Short mmCIF file of C-alpha atoms and ligand atoms in Angstrom, two decimals:
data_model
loop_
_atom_site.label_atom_id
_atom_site.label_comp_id
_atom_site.label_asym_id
_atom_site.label_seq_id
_atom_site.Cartn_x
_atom_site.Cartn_y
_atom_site.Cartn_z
CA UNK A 1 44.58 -50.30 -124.44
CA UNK A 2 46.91 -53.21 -125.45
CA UNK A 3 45.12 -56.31 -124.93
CA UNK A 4 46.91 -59.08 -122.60
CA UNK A 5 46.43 -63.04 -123.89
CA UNK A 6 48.18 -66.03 -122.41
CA UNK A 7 49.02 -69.06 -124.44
CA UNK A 8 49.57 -72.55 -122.57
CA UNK A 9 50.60 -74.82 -125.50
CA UNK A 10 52.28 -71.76 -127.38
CA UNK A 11 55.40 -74.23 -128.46
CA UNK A 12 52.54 -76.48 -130.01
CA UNK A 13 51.30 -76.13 -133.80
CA UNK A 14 48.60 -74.00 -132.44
CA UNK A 15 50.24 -72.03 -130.45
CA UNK A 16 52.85 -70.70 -132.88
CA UNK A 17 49.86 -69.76 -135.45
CA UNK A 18 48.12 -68.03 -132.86
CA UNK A 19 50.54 -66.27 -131.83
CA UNK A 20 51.44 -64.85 -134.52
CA UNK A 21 47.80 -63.79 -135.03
CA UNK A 22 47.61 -62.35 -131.57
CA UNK A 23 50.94 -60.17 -132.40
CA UNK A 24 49.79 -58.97 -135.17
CA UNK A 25 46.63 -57.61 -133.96
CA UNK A 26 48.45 -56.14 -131.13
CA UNK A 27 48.50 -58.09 -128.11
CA UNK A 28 50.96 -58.41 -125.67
CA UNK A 29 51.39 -62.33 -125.57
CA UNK A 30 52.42 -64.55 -122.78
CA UNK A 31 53.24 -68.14 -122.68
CA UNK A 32 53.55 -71.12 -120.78
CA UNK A 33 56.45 -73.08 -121.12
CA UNK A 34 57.23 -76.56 -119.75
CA UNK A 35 60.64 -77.26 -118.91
CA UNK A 36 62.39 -79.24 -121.48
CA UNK A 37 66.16 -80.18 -121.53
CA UNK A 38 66.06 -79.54 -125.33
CA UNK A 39 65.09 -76.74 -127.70
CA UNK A 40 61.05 -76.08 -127.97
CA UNK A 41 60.74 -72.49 -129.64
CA UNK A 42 61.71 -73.70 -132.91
CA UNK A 43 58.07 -73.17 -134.19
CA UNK A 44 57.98 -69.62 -133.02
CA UNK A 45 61.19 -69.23 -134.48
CA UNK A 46 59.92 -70.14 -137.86
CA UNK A 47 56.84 -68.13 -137.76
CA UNK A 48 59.20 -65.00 -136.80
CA UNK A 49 58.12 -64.34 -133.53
CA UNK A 50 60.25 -65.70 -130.54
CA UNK A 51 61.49 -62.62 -129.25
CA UNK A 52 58.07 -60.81 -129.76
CA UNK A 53 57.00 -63.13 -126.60
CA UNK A 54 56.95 -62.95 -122.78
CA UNK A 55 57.92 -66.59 -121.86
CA UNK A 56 56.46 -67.82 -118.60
CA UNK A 57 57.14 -71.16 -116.87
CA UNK A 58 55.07 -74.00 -116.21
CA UNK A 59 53.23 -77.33 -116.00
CA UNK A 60 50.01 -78.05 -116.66
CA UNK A 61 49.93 -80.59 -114.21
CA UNK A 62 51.74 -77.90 -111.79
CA UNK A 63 48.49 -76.06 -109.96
CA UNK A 64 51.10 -73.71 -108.44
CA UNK A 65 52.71 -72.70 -111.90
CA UNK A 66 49.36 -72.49 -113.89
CA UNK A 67 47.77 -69.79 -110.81
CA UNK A 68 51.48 -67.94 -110.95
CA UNK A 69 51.12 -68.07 -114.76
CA UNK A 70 47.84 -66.37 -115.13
CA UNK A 71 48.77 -64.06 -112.06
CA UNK A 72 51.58 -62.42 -113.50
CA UNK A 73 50.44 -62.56 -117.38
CA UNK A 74 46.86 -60.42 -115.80
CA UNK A 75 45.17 -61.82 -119.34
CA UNK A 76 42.46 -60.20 -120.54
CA UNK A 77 42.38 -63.96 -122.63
CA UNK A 78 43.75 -67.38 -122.08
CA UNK A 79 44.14 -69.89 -124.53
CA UNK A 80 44.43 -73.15 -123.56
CA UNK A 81 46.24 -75.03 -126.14
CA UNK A 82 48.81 -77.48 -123.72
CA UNK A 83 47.95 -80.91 -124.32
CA UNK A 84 49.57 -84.76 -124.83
CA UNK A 85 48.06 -84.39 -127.98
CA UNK A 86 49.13 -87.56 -129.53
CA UNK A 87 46.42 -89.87 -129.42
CA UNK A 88 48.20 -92.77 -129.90
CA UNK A 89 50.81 -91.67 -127.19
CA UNK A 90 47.70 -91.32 -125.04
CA UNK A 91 47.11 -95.21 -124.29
CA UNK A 92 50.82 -95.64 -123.22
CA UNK A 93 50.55 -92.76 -120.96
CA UNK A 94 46.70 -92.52 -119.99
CA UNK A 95 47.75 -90.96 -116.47
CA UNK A 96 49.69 -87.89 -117.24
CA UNK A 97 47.00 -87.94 -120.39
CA UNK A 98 44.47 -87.70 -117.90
CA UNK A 99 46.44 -84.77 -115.30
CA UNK A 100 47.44 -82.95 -118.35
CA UNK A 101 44.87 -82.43 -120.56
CA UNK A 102 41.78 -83.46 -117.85
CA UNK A 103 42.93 -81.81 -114.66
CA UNK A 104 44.90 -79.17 -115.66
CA UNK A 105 42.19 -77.48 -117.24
CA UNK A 106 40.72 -77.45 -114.16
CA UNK A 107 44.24 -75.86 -112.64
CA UNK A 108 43.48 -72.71 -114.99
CA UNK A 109 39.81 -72.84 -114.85
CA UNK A 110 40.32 -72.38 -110.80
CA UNK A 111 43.41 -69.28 -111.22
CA UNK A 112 41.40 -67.55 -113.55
CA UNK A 113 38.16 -68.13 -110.96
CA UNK A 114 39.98 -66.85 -108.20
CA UNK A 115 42.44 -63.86 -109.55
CA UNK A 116 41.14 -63.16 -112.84
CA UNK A 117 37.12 -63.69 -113.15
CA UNK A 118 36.98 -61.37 -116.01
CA UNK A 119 39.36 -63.54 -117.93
CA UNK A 120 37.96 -64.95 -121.17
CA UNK A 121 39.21 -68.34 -121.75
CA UNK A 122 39.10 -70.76 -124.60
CA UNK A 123 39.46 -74.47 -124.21
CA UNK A 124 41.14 -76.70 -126.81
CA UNK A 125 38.32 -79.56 -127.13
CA UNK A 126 38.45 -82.27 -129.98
CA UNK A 127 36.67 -84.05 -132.89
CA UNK A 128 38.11 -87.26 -130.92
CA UNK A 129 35.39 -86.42 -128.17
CA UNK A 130 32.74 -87.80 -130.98
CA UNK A 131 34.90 -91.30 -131.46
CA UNK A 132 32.66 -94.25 -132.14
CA UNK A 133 30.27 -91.33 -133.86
CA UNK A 134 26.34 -91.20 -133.32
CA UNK A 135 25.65 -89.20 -136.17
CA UNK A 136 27.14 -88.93 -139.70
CA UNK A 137 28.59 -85.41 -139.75
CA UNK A 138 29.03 -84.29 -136.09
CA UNK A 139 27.96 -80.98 -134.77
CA UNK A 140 27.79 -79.59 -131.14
CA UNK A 141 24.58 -81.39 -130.41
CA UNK A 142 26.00 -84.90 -131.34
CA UNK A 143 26.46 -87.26 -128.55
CA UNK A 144 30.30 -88.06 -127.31
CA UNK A 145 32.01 -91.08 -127.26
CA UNK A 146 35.18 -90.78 -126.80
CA UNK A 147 37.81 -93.65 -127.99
CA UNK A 148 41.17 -92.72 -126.44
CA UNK A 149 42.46 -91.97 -123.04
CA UNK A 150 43.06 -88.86 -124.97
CA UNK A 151 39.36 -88.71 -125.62
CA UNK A 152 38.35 -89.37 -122.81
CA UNK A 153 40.81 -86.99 -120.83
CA UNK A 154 39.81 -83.86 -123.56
CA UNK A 155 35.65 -85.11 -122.57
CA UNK A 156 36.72 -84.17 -118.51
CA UNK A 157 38.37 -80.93 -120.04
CA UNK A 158 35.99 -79.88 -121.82
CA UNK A 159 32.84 -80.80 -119.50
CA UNK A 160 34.91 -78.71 -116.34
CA UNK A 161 34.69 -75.74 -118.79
CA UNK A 162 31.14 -75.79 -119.73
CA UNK A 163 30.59 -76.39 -115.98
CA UNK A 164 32.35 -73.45 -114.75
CA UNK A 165 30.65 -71.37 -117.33
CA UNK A 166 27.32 -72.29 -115.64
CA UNK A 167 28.17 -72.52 -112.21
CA UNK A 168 30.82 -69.21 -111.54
CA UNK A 169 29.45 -66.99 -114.81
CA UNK A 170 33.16 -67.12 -116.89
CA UNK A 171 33.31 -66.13 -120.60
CA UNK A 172 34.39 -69.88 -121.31
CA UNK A 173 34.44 -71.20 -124.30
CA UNK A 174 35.42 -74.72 -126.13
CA UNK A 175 36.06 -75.15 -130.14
CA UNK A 176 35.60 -78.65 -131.17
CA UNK A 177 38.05 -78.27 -133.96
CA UNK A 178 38.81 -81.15 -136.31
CA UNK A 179 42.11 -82.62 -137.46
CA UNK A 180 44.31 -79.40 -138.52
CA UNK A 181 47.45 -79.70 -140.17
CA UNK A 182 50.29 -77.29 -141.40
CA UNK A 183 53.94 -77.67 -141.81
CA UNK A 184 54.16 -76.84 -138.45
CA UNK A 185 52.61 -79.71 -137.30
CA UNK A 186 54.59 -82.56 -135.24
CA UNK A 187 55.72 -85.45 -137.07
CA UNK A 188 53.99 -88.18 -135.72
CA UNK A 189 50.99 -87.06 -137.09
CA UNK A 190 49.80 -88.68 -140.13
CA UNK A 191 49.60 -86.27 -142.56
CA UNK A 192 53.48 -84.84 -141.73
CA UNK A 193 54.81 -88.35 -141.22
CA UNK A 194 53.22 -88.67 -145.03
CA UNK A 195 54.14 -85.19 -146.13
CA UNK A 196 58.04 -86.23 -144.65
CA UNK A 197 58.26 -89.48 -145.96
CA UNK A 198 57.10 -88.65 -149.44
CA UNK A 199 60.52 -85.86 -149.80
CA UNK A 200 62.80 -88.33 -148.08
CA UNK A 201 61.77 -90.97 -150.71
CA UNK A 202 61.76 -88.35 -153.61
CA UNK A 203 65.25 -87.37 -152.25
CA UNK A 204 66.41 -90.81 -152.46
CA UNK A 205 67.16 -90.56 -148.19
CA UNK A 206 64.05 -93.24 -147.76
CA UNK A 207 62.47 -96.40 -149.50
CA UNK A 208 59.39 -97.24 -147.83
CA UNK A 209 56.43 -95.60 -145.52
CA UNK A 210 54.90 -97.82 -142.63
CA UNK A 211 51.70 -96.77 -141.89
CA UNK A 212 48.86 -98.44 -140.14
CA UNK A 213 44.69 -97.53 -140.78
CA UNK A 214 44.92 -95.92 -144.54
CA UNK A 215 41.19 -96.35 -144.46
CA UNK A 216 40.91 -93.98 -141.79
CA UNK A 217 38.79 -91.05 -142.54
CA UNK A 218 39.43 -87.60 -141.44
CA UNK A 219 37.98 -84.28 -141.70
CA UNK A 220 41.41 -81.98 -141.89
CA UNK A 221 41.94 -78.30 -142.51
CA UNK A 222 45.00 -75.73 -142.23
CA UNK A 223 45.71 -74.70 -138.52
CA UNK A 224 46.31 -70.90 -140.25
CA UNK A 225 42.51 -70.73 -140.20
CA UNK A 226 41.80 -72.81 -137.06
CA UNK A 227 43.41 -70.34 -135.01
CA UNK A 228 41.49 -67.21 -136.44
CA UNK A 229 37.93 -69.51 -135.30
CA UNK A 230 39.39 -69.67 -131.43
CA UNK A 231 39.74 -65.46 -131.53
CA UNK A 232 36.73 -65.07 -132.71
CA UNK A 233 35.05 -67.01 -130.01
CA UNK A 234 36.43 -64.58 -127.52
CA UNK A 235 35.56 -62.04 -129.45
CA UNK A 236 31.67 -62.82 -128.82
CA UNK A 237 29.50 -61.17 -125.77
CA UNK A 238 28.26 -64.67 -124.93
CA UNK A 239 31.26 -67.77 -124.46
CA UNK A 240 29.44 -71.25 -125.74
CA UNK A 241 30.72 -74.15 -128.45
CA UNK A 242 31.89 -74.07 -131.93
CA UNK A 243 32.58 -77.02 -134.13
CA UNK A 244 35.43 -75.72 -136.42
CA UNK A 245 35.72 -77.52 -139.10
CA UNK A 246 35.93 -78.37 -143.24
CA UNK A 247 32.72 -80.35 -143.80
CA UNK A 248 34.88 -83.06 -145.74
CA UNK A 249 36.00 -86.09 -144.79
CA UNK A 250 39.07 -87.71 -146.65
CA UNK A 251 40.70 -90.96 -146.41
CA UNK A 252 44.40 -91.41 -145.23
CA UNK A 253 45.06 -93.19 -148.84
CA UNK A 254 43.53 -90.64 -150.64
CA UNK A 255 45.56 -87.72 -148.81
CA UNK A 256 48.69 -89.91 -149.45
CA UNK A 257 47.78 -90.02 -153.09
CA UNK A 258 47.64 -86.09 -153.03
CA UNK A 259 50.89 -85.86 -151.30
CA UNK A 260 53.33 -88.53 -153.34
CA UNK A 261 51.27 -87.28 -156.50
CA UNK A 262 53.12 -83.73 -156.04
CA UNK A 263 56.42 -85.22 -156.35
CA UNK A 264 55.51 -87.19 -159.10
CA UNK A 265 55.24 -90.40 -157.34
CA UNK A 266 52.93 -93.41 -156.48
CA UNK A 267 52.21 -93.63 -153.06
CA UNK A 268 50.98 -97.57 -153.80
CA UNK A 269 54.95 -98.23 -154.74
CA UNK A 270 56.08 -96.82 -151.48
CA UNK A 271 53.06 -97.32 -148.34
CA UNK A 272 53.90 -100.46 -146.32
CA UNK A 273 50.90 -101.61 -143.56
CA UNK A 274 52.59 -101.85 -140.70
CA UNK A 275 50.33 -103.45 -137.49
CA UNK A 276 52.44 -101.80 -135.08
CA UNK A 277 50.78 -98.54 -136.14
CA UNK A 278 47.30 -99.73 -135.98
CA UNK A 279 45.64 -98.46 -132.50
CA UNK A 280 43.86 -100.49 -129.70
CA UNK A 281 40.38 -99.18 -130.51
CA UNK A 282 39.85 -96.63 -133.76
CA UNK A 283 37.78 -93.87 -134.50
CA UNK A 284 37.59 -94.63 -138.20
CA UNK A 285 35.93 -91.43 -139.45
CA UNK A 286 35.25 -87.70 -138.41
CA UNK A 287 32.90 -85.40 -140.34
CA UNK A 288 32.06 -82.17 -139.19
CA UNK A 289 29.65 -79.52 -139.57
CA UNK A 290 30.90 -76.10 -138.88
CA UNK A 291 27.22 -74.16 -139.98
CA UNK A 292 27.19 -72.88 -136.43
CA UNK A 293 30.95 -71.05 -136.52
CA UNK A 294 29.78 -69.69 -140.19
CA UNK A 295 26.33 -68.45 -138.77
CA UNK A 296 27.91 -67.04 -135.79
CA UNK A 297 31.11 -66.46 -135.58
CA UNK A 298 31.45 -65.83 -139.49
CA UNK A 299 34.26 -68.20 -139.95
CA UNK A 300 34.61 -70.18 -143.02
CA UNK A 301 37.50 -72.55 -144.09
CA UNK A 302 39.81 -70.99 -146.59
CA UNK A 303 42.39 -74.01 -147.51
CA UNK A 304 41.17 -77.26 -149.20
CA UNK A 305 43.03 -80.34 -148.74
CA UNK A 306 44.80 -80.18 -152.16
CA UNK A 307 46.15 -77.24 -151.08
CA UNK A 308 47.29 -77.69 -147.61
CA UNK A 309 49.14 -81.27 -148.50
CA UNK A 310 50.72 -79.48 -151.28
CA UNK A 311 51.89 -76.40 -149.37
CA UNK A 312 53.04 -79.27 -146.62
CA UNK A 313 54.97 -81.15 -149.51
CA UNK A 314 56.67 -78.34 -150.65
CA UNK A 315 57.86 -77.13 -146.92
CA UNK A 316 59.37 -80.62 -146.22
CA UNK A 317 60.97 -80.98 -149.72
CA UNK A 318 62.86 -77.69 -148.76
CA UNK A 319 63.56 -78.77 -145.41
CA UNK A 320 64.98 -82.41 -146.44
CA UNK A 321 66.94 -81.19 -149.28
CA UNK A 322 68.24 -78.84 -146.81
CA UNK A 323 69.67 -81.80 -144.16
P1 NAP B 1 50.91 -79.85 -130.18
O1 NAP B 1 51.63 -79.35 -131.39
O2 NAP B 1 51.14 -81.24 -129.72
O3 NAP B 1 51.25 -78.84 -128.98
C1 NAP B 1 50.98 -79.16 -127.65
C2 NAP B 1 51.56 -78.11 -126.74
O4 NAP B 1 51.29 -78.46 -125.37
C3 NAP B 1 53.11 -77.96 -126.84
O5 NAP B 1 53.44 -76.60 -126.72
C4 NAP B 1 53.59 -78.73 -125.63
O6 NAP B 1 54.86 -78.31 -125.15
C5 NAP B 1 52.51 -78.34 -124.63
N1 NAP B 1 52.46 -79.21 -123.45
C6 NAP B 1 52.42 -80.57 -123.43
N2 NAP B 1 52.39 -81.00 -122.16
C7 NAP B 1 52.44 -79.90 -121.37
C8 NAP B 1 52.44 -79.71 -119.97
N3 NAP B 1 52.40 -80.75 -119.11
N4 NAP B 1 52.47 -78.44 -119.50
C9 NAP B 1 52.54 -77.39 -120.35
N5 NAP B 1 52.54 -77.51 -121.69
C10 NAP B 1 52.49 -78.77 -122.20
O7 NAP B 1 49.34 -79.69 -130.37
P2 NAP B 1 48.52 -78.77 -131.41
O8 NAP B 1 48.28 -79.54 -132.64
O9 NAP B 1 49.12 -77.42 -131.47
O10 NAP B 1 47.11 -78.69 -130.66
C11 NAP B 1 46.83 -77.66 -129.72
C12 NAP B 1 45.69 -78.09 -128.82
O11 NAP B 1 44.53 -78.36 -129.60
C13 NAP B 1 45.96 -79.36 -128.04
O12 NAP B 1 45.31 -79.24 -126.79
C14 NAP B 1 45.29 -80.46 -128.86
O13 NAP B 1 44.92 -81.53 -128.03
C15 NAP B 1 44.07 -79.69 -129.38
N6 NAP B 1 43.55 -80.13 -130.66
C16 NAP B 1 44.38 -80.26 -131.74
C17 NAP B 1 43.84 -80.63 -132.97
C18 NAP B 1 44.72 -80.77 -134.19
O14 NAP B 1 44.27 -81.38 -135.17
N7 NAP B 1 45.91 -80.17 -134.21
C19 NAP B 1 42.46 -80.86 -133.09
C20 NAP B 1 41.66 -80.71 -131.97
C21 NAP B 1 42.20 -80.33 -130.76
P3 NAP B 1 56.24 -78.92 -125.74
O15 NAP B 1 56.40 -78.28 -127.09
O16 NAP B 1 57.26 -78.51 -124.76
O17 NAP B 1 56.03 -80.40 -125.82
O1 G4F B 2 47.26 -87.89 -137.59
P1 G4F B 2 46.71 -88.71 -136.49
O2 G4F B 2 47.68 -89.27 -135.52
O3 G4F B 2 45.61 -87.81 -135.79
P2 G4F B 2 44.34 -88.16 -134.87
O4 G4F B 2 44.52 -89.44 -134.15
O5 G4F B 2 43.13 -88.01 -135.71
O6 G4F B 2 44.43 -86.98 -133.79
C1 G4F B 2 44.67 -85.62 -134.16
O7 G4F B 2 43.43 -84.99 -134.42
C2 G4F B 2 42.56 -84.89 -133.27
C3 G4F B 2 41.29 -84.19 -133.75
O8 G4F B 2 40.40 -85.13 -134.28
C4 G4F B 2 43.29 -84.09 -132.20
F1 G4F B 2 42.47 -83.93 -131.12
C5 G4F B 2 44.54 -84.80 -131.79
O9 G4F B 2 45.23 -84.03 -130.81
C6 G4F B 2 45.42 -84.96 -133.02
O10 G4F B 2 45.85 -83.68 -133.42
O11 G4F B 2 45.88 -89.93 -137.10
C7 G4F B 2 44.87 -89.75 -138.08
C8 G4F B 2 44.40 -91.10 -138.58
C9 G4F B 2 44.07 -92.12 -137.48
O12 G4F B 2 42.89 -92.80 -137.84
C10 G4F B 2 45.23 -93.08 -137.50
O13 G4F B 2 44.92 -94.41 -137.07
O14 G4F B 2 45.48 -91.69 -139.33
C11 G4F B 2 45.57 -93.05 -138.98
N1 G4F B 2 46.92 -93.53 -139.27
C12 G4F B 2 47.24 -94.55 -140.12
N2 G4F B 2 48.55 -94.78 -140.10
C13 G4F B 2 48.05 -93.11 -138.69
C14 G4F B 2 49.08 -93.90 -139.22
N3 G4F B 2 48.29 -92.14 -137.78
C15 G4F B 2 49.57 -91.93 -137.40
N4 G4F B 2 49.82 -90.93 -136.52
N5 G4F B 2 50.62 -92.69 -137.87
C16 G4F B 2 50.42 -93.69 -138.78
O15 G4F B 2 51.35 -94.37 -139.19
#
């Protein structure tokens, strides 16, 4: 029997890889759209897969859509990937923040309760739920405290699906996944924004990088391998919580070393501080500890840092040399 998923969030970085996964093991996959007045499929069209989907439309923040959504898409799983992701977005818009990625988990949670109880459903939770952390290298027993409206909005998220796990009996599950990167990932981000800037300034089409926190640490890994973590957890006969993660922590210097070092160049000639990118309260390092995903789940990390920046570097060198 083909296998039914829906994907909110399947325009995101996430959402392209795991579609692609879901495809290729066979699923029929579904996703929610928001209305934009400008292109958004561009990441399914690079991974090869646009037409391969069934495109349905919605708002997170739309009750109405989301129930309609999981109605017609009858998903055997539902990934919930749609988010304001940004966090630095998130303290310039803390109240569609707080609808989008707080409330509107709640909007599936409740369709799925009501028309489809036998719906497995993953939730997109976040290393930024640890923030200010309580414990060197976080795991799912470390306390939260959350920095960010964004935090703070991904902490109601994540708490309504635990809750509705316990209280109505759903196969609901939440990965705590860490920073994860690609070429696929928006470029606001810090390691694309680096990854960008790095073959604009190779290319001669850029002098300088702005950046704010370089002293930032972050645990990142490749959003290829995230994605395989969040199947698995539907795969399991019991839902519960995964931290998915690398178990290393980097600085945002060092990962701009890696990245200008790949085109030959010295990130210290180029990286400007810039206070307007500095944010109104940090989280100034994430370490995680993903022995529970290995133990259970069986998923392991397969792309280092090096690799990842480098396979980033050479994407946008193509891309810019391209424009
Ligand atoms: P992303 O690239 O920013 O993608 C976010 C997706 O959500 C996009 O498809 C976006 O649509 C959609 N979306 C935004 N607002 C929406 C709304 N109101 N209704 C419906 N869809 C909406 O994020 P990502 O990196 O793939 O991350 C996927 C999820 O994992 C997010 O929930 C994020 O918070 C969480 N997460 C990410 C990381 C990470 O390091 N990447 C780590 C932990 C957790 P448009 O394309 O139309 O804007
Ligand atoms: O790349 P970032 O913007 O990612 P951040 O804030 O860690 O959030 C990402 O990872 C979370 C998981 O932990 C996700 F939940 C979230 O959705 C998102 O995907 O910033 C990383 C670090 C920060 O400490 C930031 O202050 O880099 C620092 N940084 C320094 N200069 C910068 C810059 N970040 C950005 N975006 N731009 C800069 O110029």
């Amino acid at each position: 029997m083909t296998k039914s998923a829906l994907i909110t969030g399947i325009t995101g970085q996430d959402g392209a890889y795991l579609a692609k996964l879901l495809l290729d093991k066979g699923y029929k996959v579904h996703g929610l759209v928001a209305r934009r007045s400008s292109d958004s499929r561009w990441r399914l069209r690079e991974m090869g897969v646009e037409a391969d989907i069934v495109y349905l439309d919605g708002d997170m923040a739309d009750a109405c859509s989301v129930q309609r959504a999981v109605i017609k898409s009858a998903p055997d799983e539902v990934y919930n990937l749609a988010a304001q992701s940004f966090v630095a977005a998130s303290w310039d818009q803390p109240v569609t923040t707080g609808i989008v990625d707080g409330l509107g988990v709640t909007h599936l949670l409740e369709a799925i309760r009501q028309f489809s109880p036998h719906t497995r459903f993953y939730q997109a939770s976040t290393s930024e739920m640890f923030g200010l952390i309580q414990a060197e290298q976080q795991d799912e027993n470390t306390p939260f405290y959350p920095r960010s409206p964004y935090g703070v909005a991904k902490l109601y998220g994540h708490w309504i699906t635990v809750n509705y796990r316990e209280s109505f009996n759903l196969h609901a599950s939440s990965g705590i996944l860490f920073n994860h990167e690609s070429p696929l990932r928006g470029i606001e981000f810090v390691t694309r924004k680096v990854t960008d800037a790095a073959a604009r300034i190779k290319q001669g089409k850029q002098q300088t990088l702005a950046l704010g926190n370089i002293d930032a640490k972050r645990d990142w890994g490749f959003a290829g391998d995230y994605v395989e973590a969040m199947w698995l957890m539907l795969q399991q006969d019991k839902p519960d919580d995964y931290v998915v993660a690398t178990g290393v922590t980097t600085t945002v210097r060092e990962m701009c070393r890696i990245a200008f070092d790949h085109v030959g160049l010295n990130y210290r000639d180029y990286v400007k501080i810039d206070p307007a990118f500095f944010r109104p309260a940090e989280v100034e390092v994430l370490l995680g500890n993903p022995a529970k995903a290995q133990r259970v789940l069986g998923w392991k990390p397969k792309t280092d840092l090096d690799t990842l920046i480098r396979m980033m570097m050479d994407a946008d060198m193509q891309r810019v040399a391209k424009e």
